Amino acid sequence: MKPDLPKQGAPSGLSRRGFLTLCAGAGAGAAMPWRSFRAASRELKVPAHSWSRGEVIPSTCNMCVNRCGIQCHVVDGVLEKIDGDSRNPKTAGGTCAKGQAGIMALYDPDRITHPLIRVGNRGEGKWRRASWEEAFEYTADHIDKIIEKHGPEGLLFSSCTDLTEVFFIKFGKYLGTPNFARHATLCLASRNVGYFATMGGVPDADLVNAKYILMFGANRMESFELPHNRDLITGLQNGARLVVVDPRMTVTASKGEWLPIRPRTDMALTLALMHVLIKEDLYDREFVAGVTTGFEELKAHVKQYTPEWAEKETGIPARTIVRMAREMAAAAPAVVVYPGRRSSWYTNDAQFRRTLPMLMALLGAFDTRGASFFNAGKVKPGSFDWELEPVEVPPRFDGFDEEKFPLAHHEDGGYINLRDSILNGTGKYPVKGWMLYKQNTLASVADSAKTMRMMETMDFICAIDIQPSQTAWMADIILPETLYLERLDPLWTPSGTTQYVGIRQPVVKPQGEARTLLEILQGLGAALDKRREFETPFSEVFNFTMEDYVDAQLKKLPVDRATLAKEGLWIPPGQGLELGAYRSGSKQFKTPSGKIEFVSERFRRNGYDPLPVYEPVIEEPGRQRLVTGRYAWFTHASNQNNIWLNALHPENEVWINPDLAKEKKIEDGEYVKVRSPVGEIRIMAYVTPRIRKDTVFITHGFGTNSTGQTTLYGKGGADQVLMQDRADTISNNQALHETFVEIVML
Amino acid sequence: MRSSKLILAGLTLAALLFTVVGDAFAADIKANKKRGQVYFRMVCTACHVDMSGTTIPPAGRTMAEWRTYLDADKHDVSGKSNPSVRYYLSQAYRDSIKDQNKAAKKFLSVPGEQLYADVYQFAVTGAKDSDTPATCN
């Protein structure tokens, strides 16, 4: 029986000797094509002696998106240890399990270190090694054929968030395609739309000084928010009250009051909280009068949403709702109603997210100490002087535009809409080529079988990646990119309360023949230039080095590249927030009224409910709602194959409430079948009271189909296999918590 | 007195006709927002930063304010620069700066009224009360 406590990072038990043994064993079965590449990976340099400090090189982590400052200990060209950088004002020397396991991303025996061209069927795992020259010619040939037949708009560019992503996007633009699909619509697009409509942007939060913190589903302690967690922990140490609303008791919820809400009823709670604040005259009259519009309409609107009504919807007692409202009002304005990040939950997500800044505004919890705030940013790297992009570009093939999704970010695309356009034949024109940059679509978009069918329609798929992810495994060619520890990246500045310029720089030489994304695009661009005339030749567009790019960013800053490389970051003088401009009216919100809009003009004029209207939940008797999320040692679907991290948590489980387990006669640790209308998986049961009986939870990133991911393959089950393809109606952000599943004994 | 009134009336009529004809003409043109964006950011912003150290983000004004401003075609009343917005979108102006400005060079052959429509659309659809507020960077 597993302890009913949050699973924390137990020592992996994997010694360096054990790791080396694993590496040596990697080449054992050279008869299979992939094995031969793994055998080749034995050439990789791995740590062979006890760790010593060696040369210490500062850089920026990339094991998740938070970019913590790190110090890399390198001995004889081998990275032996990664520590947190104590000089970094956000991370202050801290780094997480993922950050330290960056070594194993670098020396991963599964890592792709040479271009691979598919020789078997897609997904079969049969590849041949290619030179870069051949890889560029091969890729350019296929792209050229697609352009010849369908135009450049016959190509789709998909990418995941990264500092280097700008080069990939630019490449697509210079090629002339309007068809991009980015990470946002698998993550936080609905939140962005909701906040944008209400207050013109998504604010940061002063958690250190907050007295009351309300989080809906946000699981910062286990997600990838290490820097922010320092804020949160400090805030809690300072006496802040934390309330976490989530059908599952996450580690974050365990640090405060856990409200196990009935899934999809979060908006009922926020509306009822507003009801109480207004009814009991607990709202901030001065803030509401000065900074908001539409209060009278809101007042009339939320009159129907009583705590008693909300209790029936949410399962949270009315007295708790009233208490919460009173506690928040007492703590106001030092209240954070946390926006959250992965807001891909429900089909009405943008409307729900809108209620969060509305609640915040009633409490006057904005632009003051301990509340939410907009950070203008005191330090900004300069811009690189790009050649001009083509401006005569056709419309998107999938109609993801002002007419169909007027408030969405059109350049980001929407995966659900995009995939349907291809499979249903409703696209304006065919898309037959897919360029992927570190985007593991099969593992990230709901209903993997559907994504597989979409891939089958493609004439050509090129994946630029580090590892043989599920999606890369289905490609026609894989172009291996350098890891973050092997390259110089564009400079960056963090959001939040601290300001600095950070650098990510090479600490070791690239493994095998891996190249930077810029080098890959330069090579591919040169091959394309030989085949056809582009508006601006790629040889002119990408005629620069990363050093040139970084120097351009530094042009207006009083620090040079050498100093940054030595120090790892540059902290400008005069830290601290400048608050009060919005409250005083000297700054306006980027909304039509210039104020926080309870009644959204943008929603109204685009045909959406201008006030958030609650939709009753429709449930499926006998089935459980599937929710997903993360553990602290994994990011997205990117590092479950990492040997060290996988040792922490070899396979995922389905969380089942003990009452449900009893009814179904399921024992903890037993393997079960989880079935949805679109797929089924085999997975271990984890019986725990940390989840509601009407809900089951499966963490993300397991159940890979890629036999190239030898550490992960055959372990756990994929949540995306089960999920139906629902999306938020306003942003097209995929809705991951709209699927009901059945648990069946094997 | 009478003649000055006549001149004023004539000027007003001419301005009205220009506006009406200009609008009608602009209405016939299919604007390219992307080109307007590039020109706005690379020519208008660059010049404003050089001349005054400040930017003129589309999101700095409302849609109505941009329409009023652009329809009035009054760029600057201080006398320090050309008083017409259209001048800065004209082929003559682009020709004068083409050696220093990539966007002016690239769009040199684009008719002035077309570029006016392009910038007009970018500014209005990027206004602070629009659905897609735009910065100038």
GROMACS .gro file of C-alpha atoms in nm, chain A residues 161-300:
model
  140
  161THR     CA    1   0.772   2.751  -2.647
  162ASP     CA    2   1.143   2.817  -2.630
  163LEU     CA    3   1.383   3.107  -2.662
  164THR     CA    4   1.487   2.983  -3.003
  165GLU     CA    5   1.132   2.936  -3.129
  166VAL     CA    6   1.150   3.277  -3.294
  167PHE     CA    7   1.388   3.138  -3.559
  168PHE     CA    8   1.151   2.854  -3.647
  169ILE     CA    9   0.853   3.087  -3.675
  170LYS     CA   10   1.054   3.332  -3.883
  171PHE     CA   11   1.159   3.050  -4.115
  172GLY     CA   12   0.796   2.964  -4.182
  173LYS     CA   13   0.710   3.325  -4.243
  174TYR     CA   14   0.990   3.380  -4.491
  175LEU     CA   15   0.882   3.061  -4.661
  176GLY     CA   16   0.544   3.225  -4.703
  177THR     CA   17   0.306   3.011  -4.499
  178PRO     CA   18   0.046   3.160  -4.263
  179ASN     CA   19  -0.011   2.823  -4.095
  180PHE     CA   20   0.139   2.798  -3.749
  181ALA     CA   21   0.034   2.606  -3.441
  182ARG     CA   22   0.195   2.698  -3.113
  183HIS     CA   23   0.187   2.577  -2.758
  184ALA     CA   24  -0.056   2.835  -2.619
  185THR     CA   25  -0.369   2.657  -2.741
  186LEU     CA   26  -0.264   2.345  -2.554
  187CYS     CA   27  -0.213   2.546  -2.240
  188LEU     CA   28  -0.328   2.893  -2.146
  189ALA     CA   29  -0.501   3.050  -2.445
  190SER     CA   30  -0.841   3.055  -2.275
  191ARG     CA   31  -0.698   3.232  -1.972
  192ASN     CA   32  -0.531   3.489  -2.194
  193VAL     CA   33  -0.855   3.560  -2.379
  194GLY     CA   34  -1.059   3.587  -2.058
  195TYR     CA   35  -0.816   3.823  -1.889
  196PHE     CA   36  -0.756   4.023  -2.205
  197ALA     CA   37  -1.127   4.088  -2.245
  198THR     CA   38  -1.165   4.186  -1.882
  199MET     CA   39  -0.854   4.387  -1.802
  200GLY     CA   40  -0.636   4.394  -2.115
  201GLY     CA   41  -0.377   4.143  -2.002
  202VAL     CA   42  -0.275   3.880  -1.750
  203PRO     CA   43  -0.130   4.026  -1.431
  204ASP     CA   44   0.154   3.898  -1.215
  205ALA     CA   45   0.100   3.833  -0.846
  206ASP     CA   46   0.277   3.964  -0.537
  207LEU     CA   47   0.256   3.638  -0.344
  208VAL     CA   48   0.522   3.737  -0.094
  209ASN     CA   49   0.305   4.008   0.053
  210ALA     CA   50  -0.039   3.858  -0.006
  211LYS     CA   51  -0.259   3.780   0.292
  212TYR     CA   52  -0.500   3.554   0.106
  213ILE     CA   53  -0.424   3.346  -0.202
  214LEU     CA   54  -0.698   3.173  -0.398
  215MET     CA   55  -0.596   2.919  -0.661
  216PHE     CA   56  -0.821   2.731  -0.897
  217GLY     CA   57  -0.645   2.412  -1.000
  218ALA     CA   58  -0.310   2.586  -1.020
  219ASN     CA   59  -0.060   2.333  -0.888
  220ARG     CA   60   0.250   2.542  -0.856
  221MET     CA   61   0.424   2.321  -0.606
  222GLU     CA   62   0.423   2.030  -0.852
  223SER     CA   63   0.427   2.201  -1.185
  224PHE     CA   64   0.725   2.386  -1.316
  225GLU     CA   65   0.707   2.695  -1.107
  226LEU     CA   66   1.014   2.666  -0.892
  227PRO     CA   67   1.099   3.039  -0.894
  228HIS     CA   68   0.743   3.134  -0.816
  229ASN     CA   69   0.722   2.875  -0.545
  230ARG     CA   70   0.981   3.069  -0.352
  231ASP     CA   71   0.737   3.360  -0.360
  232LEU     CA   72   0.450   3.138  -0.253
  233ILE     CA   73   0.642   2.969   0.026
  234THR     CA   74   0.762   3.305   0.155
  235GLY     CA   75   0.407   3.433   0.143
  236LEU     CA   76   0.285   3.134   0.342
  237GLN     CA   77   0.566   3.183   0.592
  238ASN     CA   78   0.453   3.543   0.619
  239GLY     CA   79   0.111   3.420   0.721
  240ALA     CA   80  -0.085   3.418   0.395
  241ARG     CA   81  -0.391   3.196   0.384
  242LEU     CA   82  -0.391   2.964   0.084
  243VAL     CA   83  -0.710   2.815  -0.054
  244VAL     CA   84  -0.685   2.569  -0.342
  245VAL     CA   85  -0.993   2.470  -0.537
  246ASP     CA   86  -0.931   2.142  -0.715
  247PRO     CA   87  -1.107   1.804  -0.742
  248ARG     CA   88  -0.770   1.651  -0.657
  249MET     CA   89  -0.557   1.723  -0.353
  250THR     CA   90  -0.233   1.832  -0.513
  251VAL     CA   91   0.080   1.909  -0.316
  252THR     CA   92  -0.014   2.275  -0.352
  253ALA     CA   93  -0.356   2.205  -0.204
  254SER     CA   94  -0.189   2.023   0.083
  255LYS     CA   95  -0.021   2.349   0.185
  256GLY     CA   96  -0.350   2.524   0.250
  257GLU     CA   97  -0.724   2.468   0.260
  258TRP     CA   98  -0.830   2.215  -0.001
  259LEU     CA   99  -1.175   2.257  -0.152
  260PRO     CA  100  -1.249   1.943  -0.354
  261ILE     CA  101  -1.484   2.106  -0.600
  262ARG     CA  102  -1.708   1.913  -0.834
  263PRO     CA  103  -1.532   1.941  -1.170
  264ARG     CA  104  -1.651   2.204  -1.418
  265THR     CA  105  -1.835   2.405  -1.153
  266ASP     CA  106  -1.557   2.651  -1.069
  267MET     CA  107  -1.753   2.935  -1.220
  268ALA     CA  108  -2.042   2.865  -0.983
  269LEU     CA  109  -1.804   2.929  -0.695
  270THR     CA  110  -1.662   3.253  -0.833
  271LEU     CA  111  -2.009   3.384  -0.915
  272ALA     CA  112  -2.132   3.296  -0.567
  273LEU     CA  113  -1.829   3.465  -0.407
  274MET     CA  114  -1.913   3.779  -0.602
  275HIS     CA  115  -2.274   3.744  -0.492
  276VAL     CA  116  -2.170   3.745  -0.125
  277LEU     CA  117  -1.923   4.030  -0.163
  278ILE     CA  118  -2.189   4.249  -0.319
  279LYS     CA  119  -2.481   4.138  -0.103
  280GLU     CA  120  -2.288   4.190   0.219
  281ASP     CA  121  -2.138   4.515   0.092
  282LEU     CA  122  -1.789   4.374   0.130
  283TYR     CA  123  -1.653   4.492  -0.204
  284ASP     CA  124  -1.411   4.778  -0.253
  285ARG     CA  125  -1.645   5.063  -0.343
  286GLU     CA  126  -1.370   5.310  -0.423
  287PHE     CA  127  -1.186   5.071  -0.654
  288VAL     CA  128  -1.504   4.961  -0.825
  289ALA     CA  129  -1.617   5.320  -0.880
  290GLY     CA  130  -1.282   5.440  -1.005
  291VAL     CA  131  -1.134   5.153  -1.201
  292THR     CA  132  -1.418   4.935  -1.328
  293THR     CA  133  -1.726   4.952  -1.549
  294GLY     CA  134  -2.048   4.752  -1.550
  295PHE     CA  135  -2.090   4.705  -1.175
  296GLU     CA  136  -2.466   4.754  -1.170
  297GLU     CA  137  -2.510   4.493  -1.444
  298LEU     CA  138  -2.285   4.255  -1.253
  299LYS     CA  139  -2.479   4.314  -0.935
  300ALA     CA  140  -2.804   4.225  -1.107
   0.00000   0.00000   0.00000
